[in-house]
PDB file of C-alpha atoms in Angstrom:
ATOM      1  CA  GLU A   1      -4.424  34.191  18.926  1.00 95.00           C
ATOM      2  CA  VAL A   2      -3.075  31.035  17.207  1.00 96.00           C
ATOM      3  CA  GLN A   3      -2.276  32.010  13.642  1.00 97.00           C
ATOM      4  CA  LEU A   4      -0.890  29.879  10.735  1.00 97.00           C
ATOM      5  CA  VAL A   5      -0.178  31.676   7.683  1.00 97.00           C
ATOM      6  CA  GLU A   6       0.984  29.861   4.480  1.00 97.00           C
ATOM      7  CA  SER A   7       2.482  31.092   1.405  1.00 96.00           C
ATOM      8  CA  GLY A   8       4.277  29.898  -1.782  1.00 96.00           C
ATOM      9  CA  GLY A   9       1.674  28.645  -3.938  1.00 95.00           C
ATOM     10  CA  GLY A  10       1.250  29.431  -7.349  1.00 96.00           C
ATOM     11  CA  LEU A  11       1.196  27.803 -10.901  1.00 97.00           C
ATOM     12  CA  VAL A  12       3.911  25.710 -11.787  1.00 97.00           C
ATOM     13  CA  LYS A  13       4.524  23.619 -14.935  1.00 97.00           C
ATOM     14  CA  PRO A  14       4.833  19.704 -14.719  1.00 97.00           C
ATOM     15  CA  GLY A  15       8.110  18.693 -13.387  1.00 96.00           C
ATOM     16  CA  GLY A  16       8.693  22.056 -11.547  1.00 97.00           C
ATOM     17  CA  SER A  17       9.250  23.033  -8.049  1.00 97.00           C
ATOM     18  CA  LEU A  18       7.862  24.977  -5.351  1.00 97.00           C
ATOM     19  CA  ARG A  19       8.487  25.598  -1.773  1.00 98.00           C
ATOM     20  CA  LEU A  20       5.747  26.285   0.622  1.00 98.00           C
ATOM     21  CA  SER A  21       6.180  28.281   3.728  1.00 98.00           C
ATOM     22  CA  CYS A  22       3.786  28.479   6.895  1.00 98.00           C
ATOM     23  CA  VAL A  23       4.699  30.990   9.541  1.00 98.00           C
ATOM     24  CA  VAL A  24       3.100  30.547  12.970  1.00 97.00           C
ATOM     25  CA  SER A  25       2.405  32.817  15.847  1.00 96.00           C
ATOM     26  CA  GLY A  26       0.350  32.714  19.170  1.00 96.00           C
ATOM     27  CA  PHE A  27       2.068  29.692  20.634  1.00 95.00           C
ATOM     28  CA  THR A  28       5.356  28.114  21.534  1.00 96.00           C
ATOM     29  CA  PHE A  29       6.282  26.707  18.140  1.00 95.00           C
ATOM     30  CA  SER A  30       8.932  24.437  19.516  1.00 95.00           C
ATOM     31  CA  ASP A  31       6.187  22.545  21.824  1.00 95.00           C
ATOM     32  CA  TYR A  32       4.153  21.251  18.505  1.00 96.00           C
ATOM     33  CA  SER A  33       4.488  19.121  15.724  1.00 96.00           C
ATOM     34  CA  MET A  34       3.609  20.439  12.491  1.00 97.00           C
ATOM     35  CA  HIS A  35       1.758  19.040   9.375  1.00 97.00           C
ATOM     36  CA  TRP A  36       0.923  19.753   5.622  1.00 97.00           C
ATOM     37  CA  VAL A  37      -2.411  18.392   4.575  1.00 97.00           C
ATOM     38  CA  ARG A  38      -3.765  18.889   1.042  1.00 97.00           C
ATOM     39  CA  GLN A  39      -7.208  18.934  -0.694  1.00 97.00           C
ATOM     40  CA  ALA A  40      -7.428  18.617  -4.503  1.00 96.00           C
ATOM     41  CA  PRO A  41     -10.325  20.767  -5.979  1.00 95.00           C
ATOM     42  CA  GLY A  42     -13.618  19.431  -5.027  1.00 92.00           C
ATOM     43  CA  LYS A  43     -12.033  16.445  -3.142  1.00 94.00           C
ATOM     44  CA  GLY A  44     -11.144  15.392   0.482  1.00 94.00           C
ATOM     45  CA  LEU A  45      -8.367  15.903   2.804  1.00 96.00           C
ATOM     46  CA  GLU A  46      -4.949  13.982   2.235  1.00 95.00           C
ATOM     47  CA  TRP A  47      -2.280  14.114   4.941  1.00 94.00           C
ATOM     48  CA  VAL A  48       1.021  14.881   3.193  1.00 95.00           C
ATOM     49  CA  SER A  49       3.749  15.230   5.550  1.00 95.00           C
ATOM     50  CA  SER A  50       4.673  15.643   9.248  1.00 95.00           C
ATOM     51  CA  ILE A  51       7.668  17.049  11.289  1.00 96.00           C
ATOM     52  CA  SER A  52       7.900  16.515  15.158  1.00 95.00           C
ATOM     53  CA  SER A  53       8.371  19.306  17.499  1.00 94.00           C
ATOM     54  CA  SER A  54      12.154  18.996  17.577  1.00 93.00           C
ATOM     55  CA  GLY A  55      12.573  18.285  14.000  1.00 93.00           C
ATOM     56  CA  SER A  56      14.013  14.905  14.747  1.00 94.00           C
ATOM     57  CA  TYR A  57      11.012  12.722  13.295  1.00 94.00           C
ATOM     58  CA  ILE A  58       9.749  13.360   9.987  1.00 94.00           C
ATOM     59  CA  TYR A  59       7.048  11.439   7.978  1.00 92.00           C
ATOM     60  CA  TYR A  60       5.777  11.390   4.324  1.00 93.00           C
ATOM     61  CA  ALA A  61       2.912  10.022   2.550  1.00 92.00           C
ATOM     62  CA  ASP A  62       3.773   6.903   0.777  1.00 89.00           C
ATOM     63  CA  SER A  63       2.273   8.480  -2.493  1.00 87.00           C
ATOM     64  CA  LEU A  64       4.896  11.332  -2.659  1.00 89.00           C
ATOM     65  CA  LYS A  65       7.584   8.994  -3.733  1.00 79.00           C
ATOM     66  CA  GLY A  66      10.319  10.880  -1.987  1.00 88.00           C
ATOM     67  CA  ARG A  67       9.748  14.347  -4.198  1.00 95.00           C
ATOM     68  CA  PHE A  68       8.582  16.409  -0.979  1.00 97.00           C
ATOM     69  CA  THR A  69      10.940  17.634   1.924  1.00 97.00           C
ATOM     70  CA  ILE A  70       9.314  19.066   5.084  1.00 97.00           C
ATOM     71  CA  SER A  71      11.568  21.193   7.530  1.00 97.00           C
ATOM     72  CA  ARG A  72      11.216  23.698  10.267  1.00 96.00           C
ATOM     73  CA  ASP A  73      12.893  26.925  11.411  1.00 95.00           C
ATOM     74  CA  HIS A  74      12.795  27.550  14.896  1.00 93.00           C
ATOM     75  CA  ASP A  75      14.234  31.009  14.667  1.00 94.00           C
ATOM     76  CA  LYS A  76      11.481  32.049  12.014  1.00 95.00           C
ATOM     77  CA  ASN A  77       8.820  30.094  13.431  1.00 96.00           C
ATOM     78  CA  SER A  78       8.154  28.646  10.221  1.00 97.00           C
ATOM     79  CA  VAL A  79       7.724  25.169   8.425  1.00 98.00           C
ATOM     80  CA  LEU A  80       8.553  24.482   4.976  1.00 98.00           C
ATOM     81  CA  LEU A  81       7.632  22.179   2.295  1.00 98.00           C
ATOM     82  CA  GLN A  82       9.854  21.748  -0.578  1.00 98.00           C
ATOM     83  CA  MET A  83       8.080  20.058  -3.565  1.00 97.00           C
ATOM     84  CA  ASN A  84      10.057  18.819  -6.488  1.00 97.00           C
ATOM     85  CA  ARG A  85       9.114  17.011  -9.903  1.00 96.00           C
ATOM     86  CA  LEU A  86       5.583  18.017  -9.345  1.00 96.00           C
ATOM     87  CA  GLY A  87       2.728  16.452 -11.346  1.00 96.00           C
ATOM     88  CA  VAL A  88      -0.822  17.491 -12.327  1.00 96.00           C
ATOM     89  CA  GLU A  89      -1.867  15.184  -9.411  1.00 95.00           C
ATOM     90  CA  ASP A  90      -0.485  17.651  -7.065  1.00 96.00           C
ATOM     91  CA  THR A  91      -2.775  20.511  -7.820  1.00 97.00           C
ATOM     92  CA  ALA A  92      -4.432  21.308  -4.623  1.00 97.00           C
ATOM     93  CA  VAL A  93      -4.674  23.517  -1.573  1.00 98.00           C
ATOM     94  CA  TYR A  94      -2.109  22.896   0.766  1.00 98.00           C
ATOM     95  CA  TYR A  95      -2.811  23.477   4.369  1.00 98.00           C
ATOM     96  CA  CYS A  96      -0.351  23.906   7.345  1.00 98.00           C
ATOM     97  CA  ALA A  97      -1.760  22.296  10.532  1.00 98.00           C
ATOM     98  CA  ARG A  98      -0.545  22.074  14.224  1.00 97.00           C
ATOM     99  CA  GLY A  99      -0.578  18.614  15.783  1.00 96.00           C
ATOM    100  CA  ALA A 100      -2.399  18.266  19.359  1.00 95.00           C
ATOM    101  CA  LEU A 101      -0.107  18.862  22.128  1.00 95.00           C
ATOM    102  CA  GLY A 102       1.237  15.770  23.688  1.00 89.00           C
ATOM    103  CA  LEU A 103       0.213  13.297  20.890  1.00 86.00           C
ATOM    104  CA  PRO A 104       2.910  11.512  18.938  1.00 87.00           C
ATOM    105  CA  VAL A 105       3.663  13.436  15.694  1.00 87.00           C
ATOM    106  CA  ALA A 106       2.781  10.298  13.525  1.00 88.00           C
ATOM    107  CA  ALA A 107      -0.618   9.839  15.352  1.00 89.00           C
ATOM    108  CA  THR A 108      -2.246  13.177  16.001  1.00 93.00           C
ATOM    109  CA  TYR A 109      -5.241  15.197  15.078  1.00 96.00           C
ATOM    110  CA  PHE A 110      -4.824  18.745  13.945  1.00 97.00           C
ATOM    111  CA  ASP A 111      -6.109  21.381  16.121  1.00 96.00           C
ATOM    112  CA  SER A 112      -5.290  24.494  14.106  1.00 97.00           C
ATOM    113  CA  TRP A 113      -5.042  25.114  10.507  1.00 97.00           C
ATOM    114  CA  GLY A 114      -4.117  28.041   8.219  1.00 97.00           C
ATOM    115  CA  HIS A 115      -6.136  29.322   5.400  1.00 97.00           C
ATOM    116  CA  GLY A 116      -4.163  27.204   2.694  1.00 97.00           C
ATOM    117  CA  THR A 117      -2.239  27.874  -0.398  1.00 97.00           C
ATOM    118  CA  LEU A 118      -3.270  26.955  -3.592  1.00 97.00           C
ATOM    119  CA  VAL A 119      -0.837  25.024  -6.030  1.00 98.00           C
ATOM    120  CA  THR A 120      -1.816  24.582  -9.569  1.00 98.00           C
ATOM    121  CA  VAL A 121       0.468  22.180 -11.691  1.00 97.00           C
ATOM    122  CA  SER A 122      -0.470  22.739 -15.357  1.00 96.00           C
ATOM    123  CA  SER A 123       1.264  23.163 -18.743  1.00 94.00           C
TER     124      SER A 123
ATOM    125  CA  ASP B   1      -3.048   2.059   5.517  1.00 83.00           C
ATOM    126  CA  ILE B   2      -6.310   2.240   7.678  1.00 91.00           C
ATOM    127  CA  GLN B   3      -9.295   3.422   5.333  1.00 93.00           C
ATOM    128  CA  MET B   4     -12.169   5.618   6.881  1.00 95.00           C
ATOM    129  CA  THR B   5     -15.552   5.263   5.072  1.00 96.00           C
ATOM    130  CA  GLN B   6     -17.900   7.897   5.804  1.00 97.00           C
ATOM    131  CA  SER B   7     -21.723   7.656   5.134  1.00 93.00           C
ATOM    132  CA  PRO B   8     -23.741   9.169   3.615  1.00 95.00           C
ATOM    133  CA  SER B   9     -21.551  11.244   1.117  1.00 96.00           C
ATOM    134  CA  THR B  10     -24.276  13.966   0.799  1.00 96.00           C
ATOM    135  CA  LEU B  11     -27.209  14.460   3.597  1.00 95.00           C
ATOM    136  CA  SER B  12     -30.245  16.794   2.851  1.00 96.00           C
ATOM    137  CA  ALA B  13     -31.731  18.270   5.980  1.00 95.00           C
ATOM    138  CA  SER B  14     -33.551  21.125   7.418  1.00 95.00           C
ATOM    139  CA  VAL B  15     -32.954  23.621  10.342  1.00 95.00           C
ATOM    140  CA  GLY B  16     -33.744  21.862  13.565  1.00 96.00           C
ATOM    141  CA  ASP B  17     -33.272  18.349  12.144  1.00 96.00           C
ATOM    142  CA  ARG B  18     -31.119  15.805  13.956  1.00 97.00           C
ATOM    143  CA  VAL B  19     -28.305  14.762  11.916  1.00 97.00           C
ATOM    144  CA  THR B  20     -26.164  11.855  12.307  1.00 97.00           C
ATOM    145  CA  ILE B  21     -22.932  11.132  10.294  1.00 98.00           C
ATOM    146  CA  THR B  22     -21.225   7.630  10.204  1.00 98.00           C
ATOM    147  CA  CYS B  23     -17.618   6.796   9.775  1.00 98.00           C
ATOM    148  CA  ARG B  24     -16.439   3.078   9.740  1.00 97.00           C
ATOM    149  CA  ALA B  25     -12.567   2.056   9.969  1.00 96.00           C
ATOM    150  CA  SER B  26     -11.232  -0.626   8.125  1.00 95.00           C
ATOM    151  CA  GLN B  27      -9.702  -1.968  11.297  1.00 93.00           C
ATOM    152  CA  SER B  28      -9.666  -0.997  14.896  1.00 94.00           C
ATOM    153  CA  VAL B  29      -8.635   2.629  15.807  1.00 94.00           C
ATOM    154  CA  SER B  30      -9.783   2.344  19.372  1.00 94.00           C
ATOM    155  CA  SER B  31     -11.054   5.923  20.084  1.00 95.00           C
ATOM    156  CA  TRP B  32      -8.614   7.623  18.175  1.00 95.00           C
ATOM    157  CA  VAL B  33     -10.956   9.543  15.844  1.00 97.00           C
ATOM    158  CA  ALA B  34     -11.431  13.319  15.045  1.00 98.00           C
ATOM    159  CA  TRP B  35     -14.157  15.279  13.274  1.00 98.00           C
ATOM    160  CA  TYR B  36     -13.803  18.371  11.300  1.00 98.00           C
ATOM    161  CA  GLN B  37     -16.162  20.964   9.789  1.00 98.00           C
ATOM    162  CA  GLN B  38     -15.301  22.718   6.687  1.00 97.00           C
ATOM    163  CA  LYS B  39     -17.164  25.486   4.741  1.00 96.00           C
ATOM    164  CA  PRO B  40     -16.502  26.445   1.225  1.00 93.00           C
ATOM    165  CA  GLY B  41     -13.194  28.071   0.528  1.00 93.00           C
ATOM    166  CA  LYS B  42     -12.240  27.799   4.352  1.00 95.00           C
ATOM    167  CA  ALA B  43     -10.032  25.620   6.344  1.00 96.00           C
ATOM    168  CA  PRO B  44     -11.175  22.770   8.321  1.00 97.00           C
ATOM    169  CA  LYS B  45     -12.220  23.359  11.846  1.00 97.00           C
ATOM    170  CA  LEU B  46     -11.585  20.692  14.574  1.00 98.00           C
ATOM    171  CA  LEU B  47     -14.952  19.805  16.350  1.00 98.00           C
ATOM    172  CA  ILE B  48     -14.209  16.494  18.252  1.00 98.00           C
ATOM    173  CA  TYR B  49     -11.226  14.691  19.231  1.00 97.00           C
ATOM    174  CA  ARG B  50     -10.769  11.112  20.926  1.00 97.00           C
ATOM    175  CA  ALA B  51     -14.158  10.252  19.318  1.00 97.00           C
ATOM    176  CA  SER B  52     -16.280  12.026  21.857  1.00 97.00           C
ATOM    177  CA  THR B  53     -14.314  15.003  23.431  1.00 97.00           C
ATOM    178  CA  LEU B  54     -15.768  18.474  22.154  1.00 98.00           C
ATOM    179  CA  GLU B  55     -13.292  21.093  21.213  1.00 97.00           C
ATOM    180  CA  GLY B  56     -13.236  24.368  23.234  1.00 94.00           C
ATOM    181  CA  GLY B  57     -15.818  26.804  21.682  1.00 95.00           C
ATOM    182  CA  VAL B  58     -17.785  24.264  19.806  1.00 97.00           C
ATOM    183  CA  PRO B  59     -21.342  24.272  20.461  1.00 96.00           C
ATOM    184  CA  SER B  60     -22.896  21.511  22.598  1.00 97.00           C
ATOM    185  CA  ARG B  61     -25.215  20.326  19.939  1.00 97.00           C
ATOM    186  CA  PHE B  62     -22.386  18.434  18.503  1.00 98.00           C
ATOM    187  CA  SER B  63     -21.465  15.265  19.719  1.00 97.00           C
ATOM    188  CA  GLY B  64     -19.338  12.156  19.046  1.00 97.00           C
ATOM    189  CA  SER B  65     -19.539   8.413  19.830  1.00 97.00           C
ATOM    190  CA  GLY B  66     -17.987   5.378  18.957  1.00 97.00           C
ATOM    191  CA  SER B  67     -15.028   3.182  19.298  1.00 97.00           C
ATOM    192  CA  GLY B  68     -13.193   0.277  17.433  1.00 96.00           C
ATOM    193  CA  THR B  69     -14.252   0.685  13.975  1.00 97.00           C
ATOM    194  CA  GLU B  70     -17.535   2.548  14.069  1.00 98.00           C
ATOM    195  CA  PHE B  71     -17.964   6.183  14.801  1.00 98.00           C
ATOM    196  CA  THR B  72     -20.782   8.929  14.599  1.00 98.00           C
ATOM    197  CA  LEU B  73     -21.213  12.516  14.489  1.00 98.00           C
ATOM    198  CA  THR B  74     -24.521  13.794  15.669  1.00 98.00           C
ATOM    199  CA  ILE B  75     -25.784  17.416  15.353  1.00 97.00           C
ATOM    200  CA  SER B  76     -28.819  17.565  17.796  1.00 97.00           C
ATOM    201  CA  SER B  77     -30.653  20.620  16.140  1.00 96.00           C
ATOM    202  CA  LEU B  78     -29.015  21.758  12.970  1.00 96.00           C
ATOM    203  CA  GLN B  79     -28.559  25.225  12.712  1.00 96.00           C
ATOM    204  CA  PRO B  80     -28.006  27.537   9.647  1.00 95.00           C
ATOM    205  CA  ASP B  81     -24.229  27.692  10.367  1.00 95.00           C
ATOM    206  CA  ASP B  82     -23.916  24.054  10.503  1.00 96.00           C
ATOM    207  CA  PHE B  83     -24.407  23.524   6.657  1.00 94.00           C
ATOM    208  CA  ALA B  84     -21.048  22.430   5.610  1.00 96.00           C
ATOM    209  CA  THR B  85     -18.878  19.357   4.798  1.00 97.00           C
ATOM    210  CA  TYR B  86     -17.795  17.008   7.593  1.00 98.00           C
ATOM    211  CA  PHE B  87     -14.598  14.783   7.617  1.00 98.00           C
ATOM    212  CA  CYS B  88     -13.642  12.297  10.116  1.00 97.00           C
ATOM    213  CA  GLN B  89      -9.936  11.369  10.507  1.00 97.00           C
ATOM    214  CA  GLN B  90      -8.361   8.458  12.441  1.00 96.00           C
ATOM    215  CA  TYR B  91      -4.927   8.876  14.231  1.00 94.00           C
ATOM    216  CA  SER B  92      -4.078   5.347  15.448  1.00 89.00           C
ATOM    217  CA  LYS B  93      -1.004   3.226  14.553  1.00 74.00           C
ATOM    218  CA  TYR B  94       1.225   5.795  13.552  1.00 75.00           C
ATOM    219  CA  SER B  95      -0.991   6.895  10.786  1.00 78.00           C
ATOM    220  CA  ARG B  96      -3.648   9.444   9.857  1.00 88.00           C
ATOM    221  CA  THR B  97      -6.227   9.258   7.421  1.00 93.00           C
ATOM    222  CA  PHE B  98      -9.414  11.125   6.528  1.00 95.00           C
ATOM    223  CA  GLY B  99     -12.881   9.911   5.495  1.00 96.00           C
ATOM    224  CA  GLN B 100     -14.079  11.248   2.061  1.00 96.00           C
ATOM    225  CA  GLY B 101     -16.450  13.686   3.826  1.00 96.00           C
ATOM    226  CA  THR B 102     -20.108  14.171   4.199  1.00 97.00           C
ATOM    227  CA  LYS B 103     -21.795  17.446   2.741  1.00 97.00           C
ATOM    228  CA  VAL B 104     -24.803  18.635   4.822  1.00 97.00           C
ATOM    229  CA  GLU B 105     -26.983  20.626   2.604  1.00 95.00           C
ATOM    230  CA  LEU B 106     -30.406  22.290   2.841  1.00 86.00           C
TER     231      LEU B 106
END
């Protein structure tokens, strides 16, 4: 069974940092691109960042302005999202998602999702 | 960025109704559109990809159509489990953007 389990969310003050983790199981991690998608409370879905299966290609939403860093650890079957200089606008549930097999990392849909981890940025 | 505009934002329907949700792209995305279902407090679930291909395990009452800039998701006979929010997503031209969602309610 494919599983994606996020962790690392929580309450952080504006300007602070958090590191999100997504541990996966049930599939060959190195075959798939991985992605983060967020959803602000009561809002729609917003793509955040993507990393290719090898880790060689990485993309970010323009709105992040260089504050986030995505990475993957093939030994631990995990994908990480380091978030710095957080603002209230970053408050959201952050979902880890798997890209479809065989599609480009930058142009794919998401065929499996984790349950999400809530990030709240507030003073 | 390619914008995806969904309509309606809210849809009131009854069990057994035929339901259609529309998504319009700001430029052609060929058939690179996916549809997701999301229930409160849960992660999105993939229903359809490449505009009309049903994901494994998804009931056949769900169908998708369209190409270019206009796409539709149809539920042929709404079931109690189908009351949820539905999102379209385009994955063309090295970008991926979502529609704002359509809530299907009783």
